[in-house]
Amino acid sequence: MRELLSLLFSISFLACSAQQVVIKSETNTLKKPKNIILFIGDGTGLSQISASQFFNENPSNFDRFPVIGLIKTSASNSLITDSAAAATAFASGIKTYNGAIGVNVDSTAVPTIVEIVSEKGLSTGLVSTSSITHATPACFYAHTKSRGLEEDIASFLVASEIDFFAGGGLNFFKHRSDGKDLIRVLENNGFSIDTTSLKMAPANKHGFLLANGGMPKMLNGRGDFLPNATQMAIEQLSQNKQGFFLMVEGSQIDWGGHANDADYLISELIDFDNAIGIALDFADQNGETLVIVTADHETGGFTLANDGGDYNKIKATFSTNGHSATMVPVFAKGPGADLFGGIYENTRIYHKMMELLNR
Ligand code: MG
Ligand code: ZN
């Protein structure tokens, strides 16, 4: 009798714990983040990321991600994408042609994640080390046939619902061919605009345009602009109880790749890594924030080769001045991160984010 009782007890205990497991995994699947921070390392393939293991004095923040995926990056009209087609895939979920900013193959405007979530009451922000009107950030708020139309792109930014931005590109707002002063317009729209330093003024919306074109290189003394701007964006946007979407771009990792300049590339990569650390620290204590890190494409055909047969020496080498077709990694941490494992098209990044923000 005692044996039977104890058997019954263990069966019911097993049944009970099995049920608990199911319930737990269901809540895990259903858990959605309140906030998403999307990092785009322009031109950042696996060798670029590996450089952060070998050339960074500090432990790499990439090591903190539990979920890793790979994306296929082709554009609609070519095997190898540019930053515009790739960022349109992330921002709007469609494949389009190289050079397209927020438009489809017929040059028709497609809604962006920034436009959609703004309407749902979320706050939105963009940070880049290029001009804020450059291809990658532009695809999140503008719709132009060509990435070169940076004055038009600036006009889209002014008309957008974006709440925080930081980067370069002052010329496209201030010294324009149509003579308009878009800084004035932004200020009339409630923005505090700073063109000299990253300092938070008392206002609900902040814009920082700290260079005429792209921001200076790390090698030329840019300092902690990217991590600091990321921190300030999070501080402002997290005031919104409804949540926020923030995109942060390490723009010049790509430029180091185009220049086949390993020191340029690696210094930009380490800066990007530091900015990721800021977001992960926030997300870890916030608990409702998903951090995603990915790239639009790889640049330079960058390789950490052996140096003349010496397996104890790494020689950074390049195979092209342009982009390559290699798949690029996706890293995710936080509620919903599990969705980002596997191999899939770059457009899925958008659809996964929208699934998670649809609540
Ligand atoms: Mg870019
Ligand atoms: Zn490029």
Coordinates of C-alpha atoms and ligand atoms in Angstrom, one line a residue:
M1 CA 0.0 0.0 0.0
R2 CA 2.7 2.4 0.9
E3 CA 4.5 1.5 -2.3
L4 CA 1.4 2.1 -4.3
L5 CA 0.8 5.5 -2.6
S6 CA 4.3 6.6 -3.3
L7 CA 4.0 5.4 -7.0
L8 CA 0.8 7.4 -7.3
F9 CA 2.5 10.4 -5.7
S10 CA 5.4 10.2 -8.1
I11 CA 3.1 9.9 -11.2
S12 CA 1.1 12.9 -10.1
F13 CA 4.2 14.8 -9.3
L14 CA 5.7 14.0 -12.8
A15 CA 2.4 15.0 -14.5
C16 CA 2.3 18.2 -12.5
S17 CA 5.9 19.2 -13.4
A18 CA 5.4 18.2 -17.0
Q19 CA 2.4 20.6 -17.1
Q20 CA 4.4 23.3 -15.5
V21 CA 7.1 22.9 -18.2
V22 CA 4.5 23.3 -20.9
I23 CA 3.0 26.4 -19.4
K24 CA 6.4 27.9 -18.9
S25 CA 7.5 27.4 -22.5
E26 CA 4.2 28.8 -23.7
T27 CA 4.7 32.0 -21.7
N28 CA 8.3 32.2 -23.1
T29 CA 7.0 31.9 -26.7
L30 CA 4.4 34.6 -26.0
K31 CA 6.7 37.0 -24.3
K32 CA 7.0 40.2 -26.3
P33 CA 9.4 43.0 -25.7
K34 CA 8.2 46.5 -24.9
N35 CA 11.3 48.0 -26.6
I36 CA 13.5 47.0 -29.5
I37 CA 17.0 48.3 -30.1
L38 CA 18.3 47.3 -33.5
F39 CA 22.1 47.7 -34.2
I40 CA 23.3 47.7 -37.8
G41 CA 27.0 47.3 -38.3
D42 CA 27.4 48.5 -41.9
G43 CA 29.7 46.1 -43.7
T44 CA 30.1 43.9 -40.7
G45 CA 30.6 40.2 -41.6
L46 CA 31.9 37.4 -39.3
S47 CA 35.6 38.3 -39.8
Q48 CA 34.9 41.9 -38.7
I49 CA 33.2 40.6 -35.6
S50 CA 36.0 38.1 -35.0
A51 CA 38.4 41.0 -35.0
S52 CA 36.7 42.2 -31.8
Q53 CA 38.0 38.9 -30.2
F54 CA 41.6 39.5 -31.2
F55 CA 42.0 43.3 -31.3
N56 CA 39.8 44.5 -28.4
E57 CA 41.5 44.8 -25.0
N58 CA 38.1 44.3 -23.4
P59 CA 35.8 41.2 -23.6
S60 CA 33.6 41.6 -26.6
N61 CA 29.9 42.4 -26.1
F62 CA 29.1 40.1 -28.9
D63 CA 29.9 37.3 -26.4
R64 CA 26.8 38.2 -24.4
F65 CA 24.2 37.1 -27.0
P66 CA 22.5 33.7 -26.5
V67 CA 20.8 33.6 -29.9
I68 CA 22.7 33.8 -33.2
G69 CA 21.3 33.6 -36.8
L70 CA 22.5 34.2 -40.3
I71 CA 20.8 36.3 -43.0
K72 CA 21.0 36.2 -46.8
T73 CA 21.4 39.7 -48.1
S74 CA 20.8 39.8 -51.8
A75 CA 18.9 42.8 -53.3
S76 CA 16.0 42.4 -55.8
N77 CA 18.1 43.2 -58.8
S78 CA 21.6 41.9 -57.7
L79 CA 23.3 39.2 -55.8
I80 CA 25.3 41.7 -53.8
T81 CA 23.3 44.4 -52.0
D82 CA 24.1 48.0 -51.2
S83 CA 23.2 49.6 -47.9
A84 CA 20.0 51.2 -49.2
A85 CA 18.3 48.0 -50.4
A86 CA 19.4 46.2 -47.3
A87 CA 18.2 48.8 -44.9
T88 CA 14.8 49.0 -46.8
A89 CA 14.6 45.2 -46.2
F90 CA 15.1 45.8 -42.4
A91 CA 12.9 48.8 -42.2
S92 CA 10.0 47.7 -44.5
G93 CA 10.3 44.0 -45.0
I94 CA 10.7 44.0 -48.8
K95 CA 13.5 43.2 -51.3
T96 CA 14.2 46.2 -53.5
Y97 CA 16.9 47.5 -55.9
N98 CA 20.3 48.9 -54.9
G99 CA 20.0 52.6 -54.1
A100 CA 16.3 52.5 -53.1
I101 CA 15.4 54.4 -49.9
G102 CA 12.1 53.1 -48.5
V103 CA 10.6 52.4 -51.9
N104 CA 9.8 49.1 -53.8
V105 CA 11.0 48.0 -57.2
D106 CA 8.4 50.4 -58.8
S107 CA 9.8 53.3 -56.7
T108 CA 6.6 53.4 -54.7
A109 CA 6.9 54.3 -51.0
V110 CA 6.5 51.4 -48.6
P111 CA 5.7 52.0 -44.9
T112 CA 8.6 51.8 -42.5
I113 CA 8.8 50.3 -39.0
V114 CA 9.4 53.8 -37.6
E115 CA 6.2 55.1 -39.2
I116 CA 4.1 52.1 -38.1
V117 CA 5.2 52.0 -34.5
S118 CA 5.0 55.8 -34.1
E119 CA 1.3 55.5 -34.9
K120 CA 0.9 53.0 -32.2
G121 CA 2.4 55.4 -29.7
L122 CA 5.9 54.2 -29.4
S123 CA 8.8 56.6 -29.4
T124 CA 11.5 56.2 -32.0
G125 CA 15.1 57.2 -32.5
L126 CA 18.1 56.9 -34.8
V127 CA 21.8 57.2 -34.2
S128 CA 24.6 56.9 -36.8
T129 CA 28.2 57.8 -37.4
S130 CA 27.4 58.8 -41.0
S131 CA 25.2 61.7 -41.9
I132 CA 21.7 60.9 -40.5
T133 CA 20.5 61.2 -44.1
H134 CA 22.9 58.5 -45.3
A135 CA 21.4 55.3 -46.8
T136 CA 21.1 53.1 -43.7
P137 CA 19.3 55.5 -41.3
A138 CA 17.4 57.1 -44.2
C139 CA 15.5 53.9 -45.0
F140 CA 13.8 54.1 -41.6
Y141 CA 12.0 57.4 -42.3
A142 CA 12.4 58.5 -46.0
H143 CA 11.1 57.5 -49.4
T144 CA 13.3 58.4 -52.4
K145 CA 14.2 56.7 -55.7
S146 CA 17.9 57.2 -55.0
R147 CA 20.2 57.3 -52.0
G148 CA 22.0 60.4 -53.3
L149 CA 19.1 62.7 -52.7
E150 CA 20.2 63.6 -49.2
E151 CA 18.5 67.1 -49.1
D152 CA 15.1 65.4 -49.9
I153 CA 15.9 62.8 -47.3
A154 CA 16.5 65.6 -44.7
S155 CA 13.0 66.9 -45.5
F156 CA 11.5 63.5 -44.8
L157 CA 13.3 63.5 -41.4
V158 CA 11.8 66.8 -40.5
A159 CA 8.3 65.6 -41.4
S160 CA 8.7 62.3 -39.6
E161 CA 7.6 61.3 -36.1
I162 CA 11.2 60.5 -35.0
D163 CA 11.8 61.7 -31.4
F164 CA 15.6 61.4 -31.1
F165 CA 18.4 61.5 -33.7
A166 CA 22.1 61.9 -33.5
G167 CA 24.8 61.8 -36.3
G168 CA 26.3 64.0 -39.0
G169 CA 24.7 65.7 -42.0
L170 CA 24.2 69.3 -40.9
N171 CA 24.8 70.5 -44.5
F172 CA 21.6 68.8 -45.7
F173 CA 19.5 70.7 -43.1
K174 CA 21.3 74.1 -43.1
H175 CA 23.2 74.8 -46.3
R176 CA 20.7 73.6 -48.8
S177 CA 20.2 74.4 -52.5
D178 CA 16.6 75.5 -51.8
G179 CA 17.8 77.9 -49.1
K180 CA 15.4 76.4 -46.5
D181 CA 16.6 76.2 -42.9
L182 CA 15.4 72.9 -41.6
I183 CA 17.0 73.4 -38.2
R184 CA 14.5 76.2 -37.7
V185 CA 11.6 73.9 -38.7
L186 CA 12.8 71.2 -36.4
E187 CA 12.9 73.7 -33.5
N188 CA 9.4 74.9 -34.3
N189 CA 8.4 71.2 -34.1
G190 CA 9.6 71.0 -30.5
F191 CA 13.1 69.7 -31.0
S192 CA 16.1 70.9 -29.2
I193 CA 18.9 70.9 -31.9
D194 CA 22.6 70.9 -31.0
T195 CA 25.2 71.2 -33.7
T196 CA 28.3 71.3 -31.4
S197 CA 28.1 68.7 -28.6
L198 CA 26.1 65.8 -27.1
K199 CA 24.4 67.6 -24.3
M200 CA 20.9 67.0 -23.2
A201 CA 18.9 70.3 -23.1
P202 CA 15.5 70.4 -21.4
A203 CA 13.1 69.3 -24.2
N204 CA 11.0 66.3 -25.1
K205 CA 12.7 65.7 -28.5
H206 CA 16.4 66.0 -29.3
G207 CA 18.4 66.2 -32.5
F208 CA 22.2 66.2 -32.7
L209 CA 23.9 67.1 -36.0
L210 CA 27.6 67.2 -35.1
A211 CA 29.3 67.2 -38.5
N212 CA 28.6 68.7 -41.9
G213 CA 28.8 65.3 -43.5
G214 CA 29.8 62.0 -41.8
M215 CA 31.1 62.1 -38.3
P216 CA 34.9 62.0 -37.9
K217 CA 36.7 58.7 -37.8
M218 CA 37.5 57.0 -34.5
L219 CA 41.2 57.3 -35.7
N220 CA 40.7 61.1 -36.0
G221 CA 39.3 61.5 -32.5
R222 CA 35.5 60.9 -32.6
G223 CA 35.7 59.6 -29.0
D224 CA 32.7 58.1 -27.4
F225 CA 30.0 59.7 -29.6
L226 CA 28.3 56.4 -30.5
P227 CA 28.1 54.8 -27.0
N228 CA 27.2 58.2 -25.5
A229 CA 24.5 58.9 -28.1
T230 CA 23.1 55.4 -27.6
Q231 CA 22.9 56.0 -23.9
M232 CA 21.2 59.4 -24.4
A233 CA 18.7 58.0 -26.9
I234 CA 17.8 55.2 -24.4
E235 CA 17.4 57.7 -21.6
Q236 CA 15.0 59.8 -23.6
L237 CA 13.0 57.1 -25.4
S238 CA 12.6 54.9 -22.3
Q239 CA 10.5 57.7 -20.7
N240 CA 7.6 56.5 -22.9
K241 CA 5.6 53.8 -21.0
Q242 CA 4.3 52.4 -24.3
G243 CA 7.8 51.5 -25.5
F244 CA 10.3 52.5 -28.1
F245 CA 12.2 51.5 -31.2
L246 CA 15.8 52.6 -31.6
M247 CA 18.2 52.0 -34.5
V248 CA 21.9 52.5 -34.0
E249 CA 24.3 52.2 -36.9
G250 CA 28.1 51.7 -36.8
S251 CA 28.3 53.3 -40.3
Q252 CA 32.0 53.5 -40.8
I253 CA 32.9 49.9 -40.3
D254 CA 31.9 49.8 -44.0
W255 CA 34.1 52.7 -44.9
G256 CA 37.1 51.0 -43.4
G257 CA 36.3 48.0 -45.5
H258 CA 35.9 50.1 -48.7
A259 CA 39.3 51.7 -47.9
N260 CA 40.8 48.2 -47.2
D261 CA 42.1 49.9 -44.1
A262 CA 42.2 47.4 -41.2
D263 CA 43.0 49.9 -38.5
Y264 CA 40.1 52.1 -39.6
L265 CA 37.7 49.1 -39.8
I266 CA 38.8 47.6 -36.4
S267 CA 38.6 50.9 -34.5
E268 CA 35.1 51.5 -35.8
L269 CA 34.1 47.9 -34.9
I270 CA 35.3 48.3 -31.3
D271 CA 33.4 51.5 -31.0
F272 CA 30.3 49.7 -32.3
D273 CA 30.9 46.9 -29.8
N274 CA 31.0 49.5 -26.9
A275 CA 27.7 51.0 -28.0
I276 CA 26.2 47.5 -28.0
G277 CA 27.4 47.1 -24.4
I278 CA 25.5 50.2 -23.4
A279 CA 22.3 48.8 -24.8
L280 CA 22.8 45.3 -23.3
D281 CA 23.4 46.8 -19.8
F282 CA 20.1 48.7 -20.1
A283 CA 18.3 45.7 -21.5
D284 CA 19.6 43.4 -18.7
Q285 CA 18.2 45.6 -16.0
N286 CA 15.1 46.7 -17.9
G287 CA 14.0 43.2 -18.7
E288 CA 11.5 44.3 -21.4
T289 CA 14.0 45.2 -24.1
L290 CA 15.1 43.1 -27.1
V291 CA 18.5 43.9 -28.5
I292 CA 19.3 42.8 -32.1
V293 CA 22.6 43.2 -33.8
T294 CA 23.1 42.6 -37.5
A295 CA 24.7 43.9 -40.7
D296 CA 23.4 45.0 -44.1
H297 CA 26.2 43.1 -45.9
E298 CA 29.9 42.4 -45.6
T299 CA 32.4 44.9 -47.0
G300 CA 36.0 44.3 -48.2
G301 CA 36.0 40.5 -48.3
F302 CA 37.8 40.9 -45.0
T303 CA 39.8 38.0 -43.7
L304 CA 41.9 37.2 -40.6
A305 CA 44.5 35.3 -42.5
N306 CA 47.7 33.8 -41.2
D307 CA 50.8 35.9 -41.7
G308 CA 53.1 34.2 -44.2
G309 CA 52.4 30.7 -42.8
D310 CA 52.8 31.8 -39.1
Y311 CA 49.7 30.5 -37.3
N312 CA 50.5 32.7 -34.4
K313 CA 50.1 35.9 -36.4
I314 CA 47.0 37.3 -37.9
K315 CA 47.2 39.4 -41.0
A316 CA 44.1 41.4 -41.9
T317 CA 43.5 41.0 -45.6
F318 CA 40.9 42.2 -48.1
S319 CA 39.7 40.7 -51.4
T320 CA 37.6 43.7 -52.8
N321 CA 37.1 47.4 -52.4
G322 CA 33.3 46.8 -52.5
H323 CA 30.7 44.6 -50.8
S324 CA 30.6 40.8 -50.8
A325 CA 27.7 38.3 -51.0
T326 CA 28.6 36.3 -47.8
M327 CA 25.8 35.8 -45.2
V328 CA 26.0 38.1 -42.2
P329 CA 25.3 37.2 -38.6
V330 CA 22.3 38.3 -36.4
F331 CA 22.6 38.4 -32.6
A332 CA 19.6 38.7 -30.3
K333 CA 19.1 39.0 -26.6
G334 CA 15.9 39.7 -24.6
P335 CA 12.2 38.9 -24.9
G336 CA 11.5 37.4 -28.4
A337 CA 15.2 36.7 -29.1
D338 CA 14.5 33.0 -29.9
L339 CA 12.8 34.2 -33.2
F340 CA 16.2 35.3 -34.5
G341 CA 18.0 31.9 -34.7
G342 CA 18.4 30.1 -38.0
I343 CA 19.1 31.1 -41.6
Y344 CA 16.7 33.4 -43.4
E345 CA 16.3 36.4 -45.7
N346 CA 17.2 39.9 -44.4
T347 CA 13.5 40.9 -44.9
R348 CA 12.5 38.5 -42.1
I349 CA 14.2 40.9 -39.6
Y350 CA 11.4 43.4 -40.2
H351 CA 8.7 40.7 -40.0
K352 CA 10.0 39.3 -36.8
M353 CA 10.3 42.7 -35.2
M354 CA 6.8 43.6 -36.3
E355 CA 5.4 40.3 -34.9
L356 CA 7.0 41.2 -31.6
L357 CA 5.8 44.8 -31.5
N358 CA 2.3 43.9 -32.6
R359 CA 0.5 43.8 -29.3
Ligands
MG1 MG 25.4 52.8 -43.7
ZN2 ZN 29.5 50.1 -48.4

